[in-house]
XYZ file of C-alpha atoms in Angstrom:
591
model
C 16.531 13.494 -35.387
C 13.092 14.835 -35.313
C 12.125 11.926 -32.875
C 15.071 12.848 -30.690
C 14.571 16.600 -30.573
C 10.664 15.937 -29.739
C 10.343 16.895 -25.794
C 7.845 14.558 -23.964
C 4.289 16.204 -22.730
C 2.265 15.379 -19.761
C -1.585 15.234 -20.175
C -3.708 14.602 -17.246
C -5.521 11.321 -16.978
C -8.832 10.572 -17.148
C -9.062 9.581 -13.376
C -7.447 13.024 -12.628
C -10.157 14.787 -14.732
C -12.812 12.997 -12.959
C -11.598 13.435 -9.342
C -11.316 17.041 -10.074
C -14.654 17.606 -11.036
C -16.056 16.463 -8.230
C -17.979 19.564 -6.325
C -16.654 21.523 -3.508
C -18.426 22.307 -0.539
C -16.471 24.155 2.383
C -18.148 23.846 5.997
C -20.867 26.179 5.466
C -22.085 24.308 2.520
C -20.993 27.039 0.096
C -19.457 26.045 -3.087
C -15.698 26.468 -3.717
C -13.388 26.177 -6.697
C -11.183 23.447 -7.561
C -7.874 25.220 -7.561
C -5.206 23.512 -5.773
C -4.032 25.701 -2.797
C -3.072 23.910 -0.112
C -2.282 26.823 2.354
C -5.581 28.046 2.144
C -8.654 27.527 4.783
C -11.006 27.573 2.115
C -9.646 24.763 0.421
C -8.779 23.084 3.399
C -12.575 22.716 4.478
C -13.663 21.170 0.963
C -10.648 18.287 1.720
C -12.610 18.111 5.569
C -16.176 17.737 4.089
C -15.126 15.235 1.339
C -13.575 13.062 4.118
C -16.245 13.635 6.285
C -18.445 11.370 4.177
C -16.377 8.311 5.184
C -17.198 9.085 8.968
C -20.783 9.191 8.134
C -20.598 5.558 6.409
C -18.889 4.661 9.825
C -21.595 5.649 11.677
C -24.028 3.843 9.218
C -21.849 0.646 9.595
C -22.089 0.924 13.480
C -25.900 1.499 13.356
C -26.348 -1.437 11.015
C -24.395 -3.654 13.332
C -25.861 -2.604 16.608
C -29.333 -3.298 15.215
C -28.423 -7.113 13.988
C -26.572 -7.399 17.897
C -29.988 -6.172 19.489
C -32.250 -8.541 16.938
C -29.868 -11.618 18.389
C -29.680 -10.641 21.851
C -33.306 -9.546 22.550
C -35.476 -11.215 19.767
C -34.003 -14.469 19.894
C -33.950 -14.903 24.044
C -36.906 -16.889 24.295
C -37.249 -18.904 21.265
C -34.700 -21.884 22.438
C -37.707 -23.717 24.772
C -40.216 -22.924 22.278
C -38.642 -24.247 19.111
C -37.115 -27.513 21.081
C -40.170 -29.973 19.579
C -40.261 -28.449 16.377
C -36.419 -28.692 16.063
C -36.658 -32.583 17.203
C -39.587 -33.101 14.627
C -37.592 -31.478 11.965
C -34.166 -33.341 12.431
C -36.496 -36.606 12.655
C -37.778 -35.709 9.025
C -34.393 -34.813 7.809
C -32.801 -37.985 8.795
C -30.727 -36.586 11.548
C -28.110 -34.531 9.676
C -29.477 -31.222 11.547
C -29.992 -28.712 8.637
C -33.665 -29.705 8.092
C -34.633 -27.623 10.958
C -35.225 -23.945 10.929
C -32.285 -23.300 13.633
C -30.266 -25.542 11.248
C -31.010 -23.662 8.072
C -30.359 -20.311 9.908
C -26.912 -21.243 11.062
C -26.179 -22.524 7.901
C -27.164 -19.364 6.188
C -25.247 -17.408 8.763
C -22.002 -19.548 8.244
C -22.053 -18.995 4.565
C -23.087 -15.137 4.962
C -19.765 -15.003 7.141
C -17.657 -16.794 4.413
C -19.143 -14.577 1.708
C -17.876 -11.674 3.656
C -14.676 -12.967 4.391
C -13.842 -13.895 0.602
C -14.810 -10.147 -0.239
C -12.111 -9.219 2.423
C -9.565 -11.523 0.664
C -10.324 -9.496 -2.414
C -10.321 -6.485 -1.288
C -6.920 -7.550 0.376
C -5.597 -8.284 -2.969
C -6.577 -4.835 -4.539
C -4.777 -3.477 -1.516
C -1.494 -4.925 -2.022
C -1.540 -3.850 -5.715
C -2.641 -0.260 -5.040
C -0.080 0.137 -2.488
C 2.808 -1.442 -5.080
C 1.419 1.195 -7.485
C 1.750 3.753 -5.358
C 4.894 3.048 -4.033
C 6.372 2.570 -7.594
C 4.916 6.038 -8.473
C 6.770 7.457 -5.530
C 10.003 6.006 -6.527
C 9.455 7.338 -9.807
C 8.852 10.590 -8.642
C 11.964 10.657 -6.084
C 14.141 9.370 -8.643
C 13.145 12.281 -11.264
C 13.581 14.938 -8.517
C 17.442 13.560 -7.577
C 18.045 13.508 -10.861
C 16.932 17.014 -11.311
C 18.700 17.832 -8.257
C 21.843 16.210 -9.902
C 21.795 18.378 -12.949
C 21.290 21.560 -10.835
C 24.248 20.675 -8.650
C 26.226 19.896 -11.504
C 25.503 23.409 -13.319
C 26.344 25.041 -9.531
C 29.632 23.263 -9.661
C 30.575 24.168 -13.233
C 29.799 27.655 -12.401
C 31.794 27.644 -9.480
C 34.697 25.885 -10.942
C 34.652 28.135 -14.080
C 34.658 31.780 -12.030
C 37.034 30.153 -9.590
C 39.172 29.246 -12.855
C 38.949 32.700 -14.244
C 39.794 34.623 -10.759
C 42.462 32.179 -10.295
C 43.988 33.150 -13.965
C 43.477 36.938 -13.173
C 45.540 37.002 -9.876
C 48.127 34.611 -11.104
C 49.447 34.230 -14.832
C 47.912 37.497 -16.131
C 49.531 39.406 -13.055
C 52.684 38.030 -13.711
C 52.530 38.642 -17.073
C 51.882 42.133 -16.499
C 54.807 42.527 -14.374
C 57.266 40.682 -17.034
C 56.010 42.957 -19.861
C 56.512 46.124 -17.741
C 56.094 48.778 -20.514
C 56.275 47.159 -23.590
C 52.885 48.465 -24.865
C 52.315 45.729 -27.708
C 52.228 43.060 -25.160
C 50.656 45.100 -22.118
C 47.469 45.912 -23.887
C 46.308 42.081 -24.956
C 47.259 41.180 -21.441
C 45.015 43.518 -20.020
C 42.256 42.836 -22.122
C 42.405 39.405 -20.978
C 42.387 40.596 -17.468
C 39.272 42.905 -18.276
C 37.569 39.964 -20.300
C 38.180 37.241 -17.472
C 36.358 39.898 -15.042
C 33.516 40.165 -17.545
C 32.460 36.393 -17.660
C 33.205 36.162 -13.890
C 30.465 39.002 -13.620
C 28.031 36.995 -16.256
C 28.333 33.864 -15.059
C 27.741 35.500 -11.421
C 24.645 36.579 -12.538
C 23.349 33.256 -13.897
C 20.658 32.158 -10.728
C 19.248 28.928 -11.928
C 21.170 26.828 -9.259
C 21.572 29.571 -6.263
C 19.178 29.109 -3.417
C 18.683 25.390 -4.602
C 21.704 23.431 -3.551
C 22.112 23.604 0.137
C 25.719 23.802 1.392
C 25.978 23.113 5.105
C 23.095 23.309 7.409
C 20.486 26.459 6.908
C 23.277 27.930 4.278
C 22.175 28.373 0.582
C 24.696 29.693 -2.133
C 22.507 33.077 -3.057
C 24.587 34.972 -4.630
C 28.296 34.531 -6.897
C 30.287 36.325 -4.563
C 30.937 33.160 -2.371
C 33.828 31.558 -4.387
C 33.717 28.380 -3.320
C 35.881 25.773 -5.246
C 35.497 22.052 -4.510
C 33.117 22.883 -1.404
C 30.042 21.544 -3.424
C 30.415 18.259 -5.744
C 27.465 16.806 -7.391
C 26.104 13.854 -5.628
C 24.907 10.734 -7.583
C 21.125 10.363 -7.912
C 20.974 7.871 -5.384
C 22.225 9.861 -2.671
C 20.086 12.854 -1.299
C 21.627 15.759 0.566
C 19.929 15.770 4.304
C 19.004 19.124 5.522
C 18.651 20.495 9.072
C 15.252 22.315 9.342
C 15.234 26.230 9.994
C 13.995 27.999 12.680
C 13.471 31.027 10.395
C 9.994 31.356 9.504
C 11.129 32.697 5.846
C 9.859 30.426 3.223
C 13.173 28.134 2.497
C 13.601 28.123 -1.691
C 12.491 24.481 -3.548
C 15.484 22.021 -3.199
C 14.912 18.772 -5.540
C 16.762 16.618 -3.388
C 15.149 18.335 0.152
C 12.014 17.334 -1.655
C 13.122 13.703 -2.597
C 14.160 12.994 0.832
C 11.498 14.171 2.391
C 9.229 12.078 0.147
C 11.079 9.113 0.478
C 10.882 8.836 4.213
C 7.069 9.457 4.498
C 6.704 7.014 1.458
C 8.649 4.449 3.643
C 6.179 4.654 6.322
C 3.206 5.258 4.212
C 4.023 1.877 2.581
C 5.105 -0.208 5.878
C 1.417 1.126 7.365
C -0.294 -0.225 4.677
C 1.342 -3.448 4.556
C 0.807 -3.764 8.079
C -3.403 -2.882 7.974
C -3.268 -5.175 4.810
C -1.533 -8.190 6.852
C -3.874 -7.573 9.777
C -6.850 -7.891 7.494
C -5.652 -11.145 6.247
C -5.011 -12.481 9.588
C -8.349 -11.611 10.780
C -9.856 -13.229 7.496
C -7.765 -16.278 8.274
C -8.678 -17.252 11.715
C -12.282 -16.318 11.086
C -12.477 -18.937 8.667
C -10.554 -21.216 11.055
C -12.825 -20.240 14.132
C -15.863 -21.302 11.909
C -14.732 -24.614 10.755
C -13.298 -25.419 14.219
C -16.615 -23.763 15.797
C -13.928 -22.236 18.362
C -15.908 -19.566 20.028
C -13.041 -18.219 21.943
C -11.380 -17.732 18.750
C -14.383 -15.874 16.977
C -14.429 -13.425 19.882
C -10.901 -12.629 20.045
C -11.204 -11.992 15.881
C -14.502 -9.971 16.590
C -12.681 -7.544 18.392
C -9.858 -7.185 15.695
C -12.740 -6.881 13.364
C -13.961 -3.691 15.435
C -10.557 -2.616 15.080
C -10.102 -3.249 11.242
C -13.567 -1.600 10.441
C -12.345 1.589 12.166
C -9.189 1.504 10.324
C -10.967 0.675 6.893
C -13.181 3.865 7.219
C -10.510 5.888 8.366
C -8.177 5.088 5.862
C -10.977 5.747 3.141
C -11.262 9.260 4.693
C -7.726 10.145 4.241
C -7.245 8.690 0.616
C -10.504 10.501 -0.584
C -8.852 13.402 0.663
C -5.552 12.947 -0.984
C -6.811 11.856 -4.202
C -8.985 15.007 -4.511
C -5.948 17.111 -3.415
C -3.872 15.112 -5.929
C -6.077 15.465 -8.807
C -6.353 19.255 -8.286
C -2.562 19.288 -8.259
C -2.074 17.367 -11.092
C -4.638 18.810 -13.337
C -2.784 22.220 -13.604
C 0.869 21.740 -12.169
C 2.445 24.676 -14.059
C 0.189 27.277 -12.625
C 0.961 26.098 -8.827
C 4.788 25.872 -9.560
C 4.633 29.297 -10.961
C 2.243 30.886 -8.132
C 3.752 29.289 -5.319
C 6.178 31.535 -3.391
C 8.424 28.405 -2.334
C 9.429 27.981 -6.113
C 9.749 31.573 -7.534
C 11.333 33.570 -4.629
C 15.038 33.237 -6.064
C 13.815 31.986 -9.516
C 12.480 34.139 -12.449
C 9.499 33.579 -13.954
C 10.777 33.361 -17.294
C 13.581 30.787 -16.185
C 10.335 28.262 -14.547
C 8.603 29.111 -17.605
C 10.938 27.671 -19.881
C 11.657 24.878 -17.792
C 8.587 23.844 -17.526
C 7.214 24.133 -21.307
C 10.500 23.718 -22.942
C 8.676 24.821 -26.245
C 10.866 24.488 -29.640
C 10.931 27.975 -30.563
C 11.016 29.157 -27.024
C 14.432 31.093 -26.440
C 16.370 30.373 -23.619
C 16.586 33.206 -20.984
C 20.488 32.502 -20.463
C 21.044 32.933 -24.511
C 22.189 36.298 -24.095
C 24.423 35.664 -21.128
C 25.993 32.781 -22.662
C 26.569 34.340 -25.966
C 28.487 37.188 -24.200
C 30.510 34.858 -22.462
C 31.246 32.681 -25.199
C 32.653 35.693 -27.330
C 34.986 36.722 -24.304
C 36.187 33.263 -23.817
C 37.134 33.410 -27.756
C 38.631 36.832 -27.315
C 40.754 35.857 -24.404
C 42.012 32.711 -26.721
C 42.946 35.039 -29.367
C 44.573 37.499 -27.087
C 46.675 34.816 -25.806
C 47.605 33.317 -29.001
C 48.830 36.798 -30.344
C 50.901 37.084 -27.172
C 52.491 33.271 -28.010
C 53.151 34.556 -31.312
C 54.643 38.125 -30.505
C 55.488 38.583 -27.334
C 57.007 35.624 -26.271
C 59.909 35.126 -28.508
C 60.976 38.785 -26.826
C 60.107 37.948 -23.076
C 60.832 34.380 -22.680
C 60.160 34.794 -18.668
C 56.473 35.253 -19.319
C 56.515 31.601 -21.176
C 55.513 29.642 -17.822
C 52.718 32.282 -17.191
C 51.467 32.207 -20.561
C 51.178 28.380 -20.270
C 49.037 28.499 -16.823
C 47.191 31.335 -18.421
C 46.063 28.798 -21.824
C 45.622 25.804 -19.523
C 42.981 27.775 -17.436
C 41.530 28.771 -20.477
C 41.159 25.497 -21.969
C 39.686 24.075 -18.688
C 37.426 27.122 -18.585
C 36.129 26.390 -21.908
C 35.502 22.653 -21.405
C 33.296 23.593 -18.328
C 31.578 26.358 -20.139
C 30.290 23.711 -22.909
C 29.280 21.353 -20.373
C 27.157 24.256 -18.801
C 25.883 25.313 -22.560
C 24.287 21.379 -22.435
C 23.079 21.467 -18.846
C 21.411 24.400 -19.286
C 18.991 23.392 -22.089
C 15.399 22.727 -20.926
C 15.318 19.037 -22.271
C 16.969 17.821 -19.627
C 15.295 19.467 -16.547
C 11.985 19.200 -18.279
C 12.301 15.736 -18.873
C 12.726 15.216 -15.253
C 9.793 17.246 -14.261
C 7.229 15.336 -16.688
C 8.543 12.071 -15.612
C 7.905 13.138 -11.998
C 4.715 14.057 -12.721
C 3.795 10.965 -14.606
C 5.281 8.688 -11.698
C 2.789 11.051 -9.392
C -0.168 11.473 -11.450
C -0.194 8.649 -13.392
C 0.931 5.168 -11.053
C 0.488 7.411 -7.797
C -2.758 8.485 -8.449
C -3.954 4.997 -9.864
C -2.407 3.553 -6.763
C -4.674 5.897 -3.875
C -7.546 4.830 -6.263
C -6.978 1.147 -5.931
C -6.336 1.796 -1.982
C -9.429 3.927 -1.737
C -11.359 0.788 -3.259
C -9.634 -1.399 -0.959
C -10.679 0.476 2.066
C -14.319 0.891 0.784
C -14.981 -2.993 -0.070
C -12.693 -4.013 3.324
C -15.117 -2.075 5.222
C -18.353 -3.302 3.966
C -17.019 -7.113 4.455
C -15.897 -6.394 8.113
C -19.704 -4.811 8.810
C -21.265 -8.037 7.120
C -18.552 -10.094 9.246
C -19.802 -8.015 12.564
C -23.425 -8.814 11.422
C -23.379 -12.298 11.064
C -20.926 -13.972 13.668
C -23.227 -13.335 16.846
C -25.627 -16.041 14.977
C -22.550 -18.417 14.669
C -22.189 -17.657 18.299
C -25.613 -18.852 19.334
C -25.215 -22.135 17.664
C -21.667 -22.816 18.977
C -23.060 -22.087 22.513
C -25.301 -24.467 22.245
C -23.712 -27.299 20.629
C -20.990 -26.987 23.217
C -23.598 -27.188 26.251
C -24.673 -30.543 24.585
C -21.327 -31.809 24.402
C -20.393 -30.950 28.141
C -24.019 -32.926 28.925
C -23.113 -36.070 27.364
C -21.368 -38.914 29.190
C -18.271 -39.708 27.301
C -18.036 -43.145 29.482
C -21.527 -44.578 28.869
C -22.173 -43.668 25.404
C -20.607 -44.881 21.919
C -17.851 -42.490 21.221
C -18.556 -43.685 17.068
C -22.166 -42.250 17.724
C -23.053 -38.936 15.737
C -23.856 -35.885 17.823
C -27.236 -35.742 16.196
C -28.280 -38.930 17.094
C -26.667 -38.507 20.948
C -29.234 -35.355 20.979
C -32.178 -37.562 20.008
C -31.319 -40.271 22.207
C -31.068 -37.433 25.102
C -34.302 -36.384 24.107
C -35.851 -39.721 24.139
C -34.566 -40.536 27.197
C -36.729 -37.373 28.740
C -39.640 -38.600 27.660
C -39.267 -42.322 28.632
C -37.310 -45.466 28.614
C -38.199 -47.496 25.720
C -37.688 -51.250 25.666
C -34.781 -52.328 23.256
C -35.471 -53.779 19.915
C -34.194 -57.100 20.723
C -36.250 -57.349 24.129
C -39.404 -58.246 22.654
C -40.600 -61.911 22.821
C -43.916 -61.931 20.974
C -45.083 -65.197 19.697
C -45.272 -63.865 15.992
C -41.550 -62.414 16.250
C -38.523 -64.223 15.545
C -35.043 -63.009 15.696
C -32.795 -63.305 12.686
C -30.753 -66.167 12.380
C -26.610 -65.312 13.272
C -24.349 -66.994 10.948
C -21.391 -65.912 13.820
C -19.844 -69.018 15.510
C -20.569 -69.009 19.341
C -18.280 -67.368 21.583
C -15.613 -69.499 22.767
C -15.376 -70.096 26.938
C -13.180 -71.738 29.362
C -15.800 -74.192 30.699
C -15.593 -77.664 29.345
C -18.486 -79.816 28.275
C -19.844 -83.090 29.956
C -17.952 -85.413 28.085
C -14.669 -84.012 28.852
C -13.814 -82.186 25.687
C -13.413 -78.245 25.206
C -16.750 -76.979 24.351
C -18.805 -73.759 23.795
C -21.772 -72.002 25.580
C -24.124 -70.084 24.049
C -24.486 -67.021 25.257
C -27.048 -64.044 24.940
C -26.538 -61.443 22.534
C -27.389 -58.726 25.215
C -24.522 -60.280 27.461
C -21.725 -60.011 24.832
C -21.422 -55.948 25.720
C -22.008 -55.134 22.106
C -24.403 -53.686 19.892
C -26.802 -56.163 18.100
C -26.117 -56.968 14.239
C -28.011 -54.624 11.907
C -30.359 -56.287 9.212
C -32.173 -54.790 6.471
C -35.957 -55.684 6.194
C -35.385 -58.069 3.422
C -32.839 -59.937 5.492
C -35.140 -60.147 8.538
C -37.974 -61.652 6.509
C -35.661 -64.053 4.687
C -33.408 -65.459 7.668
C -36.492 -64.916 9.959
C -39.185 -66.807 8.247
C -36.983 -69.937 7.431
C -35.928 -70.211 11.343
C -39.438 -69.675 12.375
C -40.324 -72.955 10.664
C -37.365 -75.150 10.982
C -36.453 -74.770 15.128
C -38.272 -72.110 16.937
C -37.660 -73.590 20.093
C -33.967 -73.249 20.157
C -34.136 -69.628 18.941
C -36.738 -68.498 21.929
C -33.899 -70.423 24.196
C -31.307 -68.504 22.325
C -32.532 -65.188 22.942
C -34.559 -65.365 26.225
C -33.052 -65.975 29.618
């Protein structure tokens, strides 16, 4: 039982304390306190100063990117012709792979920098999805607690309205009829009038119960402000999943706080916030994916398009970081001392006393309810009414049988009133509403705060990644542009399609220096062509003896490249053939 009676408490988290301890400066660089006063211009200045750091970081990112663009556009303009011969020599030394040259190493470095930046961006996107989910969970818990509190307040107002309406009905109906029936019989008339006075007393006491007054809207801008409005059945407690919709008021007077209105507003705003972050995360994911695709396919047009989107994502990342910084700091100030803000806010205590607010916000065990005296007096009055009706049933009913119907109706109304009253006493206890209050704070200040911090980390990492991407992509453009020119200059009809691009470039460079004699066209006396074990090609010619024969053809006339042999094969086969039949070899390769 002790564990059940324990009321959960709220303690600010470590992140709330750290963010609340951040120094605050206004636009004049004067120190300000960290008290959460959103309506104060001085407090708003501190949030603007904190948000301006992301703008400064954006300017620094732009300067870094512009410096790299100037480096690529101006400093490397005349290096193509000067480094051509050095690149060819390095390619020959590297075996034709193209990565041994200075430019090849630079291209490889630029590509890996882009890949690393895209990887960092993907990590940031994962953090962003997690933070967005945590923030959404916190807001869902907050709105759920507010709707539950709104349901409790609506139930309290409904019970009060039903109790007051039932007692007023008993006064105007059964009790009045009983007075007419009893007439001048004083022993029966005195208890009847006592029941009337006690019923009026209970109606007056319950009408002063102002907890639900001004909190639950009826229609439009009309709020229940006092107990004089006897509305039976006009207000029914909505379930926690249903939120009342309020029309905006044109009056400048502050509208009393309504948990249902707050939950409705927060849910709408949270839906837009969640969707906006999902779209931003998907944009970053698409940019990263197509950047990798462009690097893999060496598609220059695709990288140009992704560069434009990267600029947009860079601005959005730094802008979202500024908004998240201001939101995190303001939320930490609110979560650090929530009771003080609620007690001092005019929207909350405009129609609710500070004593009532303190009772429900703190809910201490030894704290007496501010409605204790009111409920005690109402309970005693209802008990006295019940005693008077019992005495009338016992003494006056045998003598006045016509009053039986009115007496039964009065007893039925009294029983219903007592049942509503017991439910009202249970709902007015601080534990239910305080639990909703603490749950809403935990959702907002624990999960919501953590989600905003993760979103801030996502924005910072993604901004750094996009800055690195914008700095590295121009180097990839230069290499892709040069490679595409070489591909366009090559003749696809006269070249072997299986020849590598690097060999094609070396062949084109060699043709500029001067045509070299093919390897197999040299006919020196000391050189012997390799022996070929392949059979001679069949021809449609007929030999001299009338039988189909074969004609020896030169390898150069077969429209195919000569076979490749290793040095050992050349030595073995060439030596044996040079001694056996050198004349046949010379006749075979020379025409």
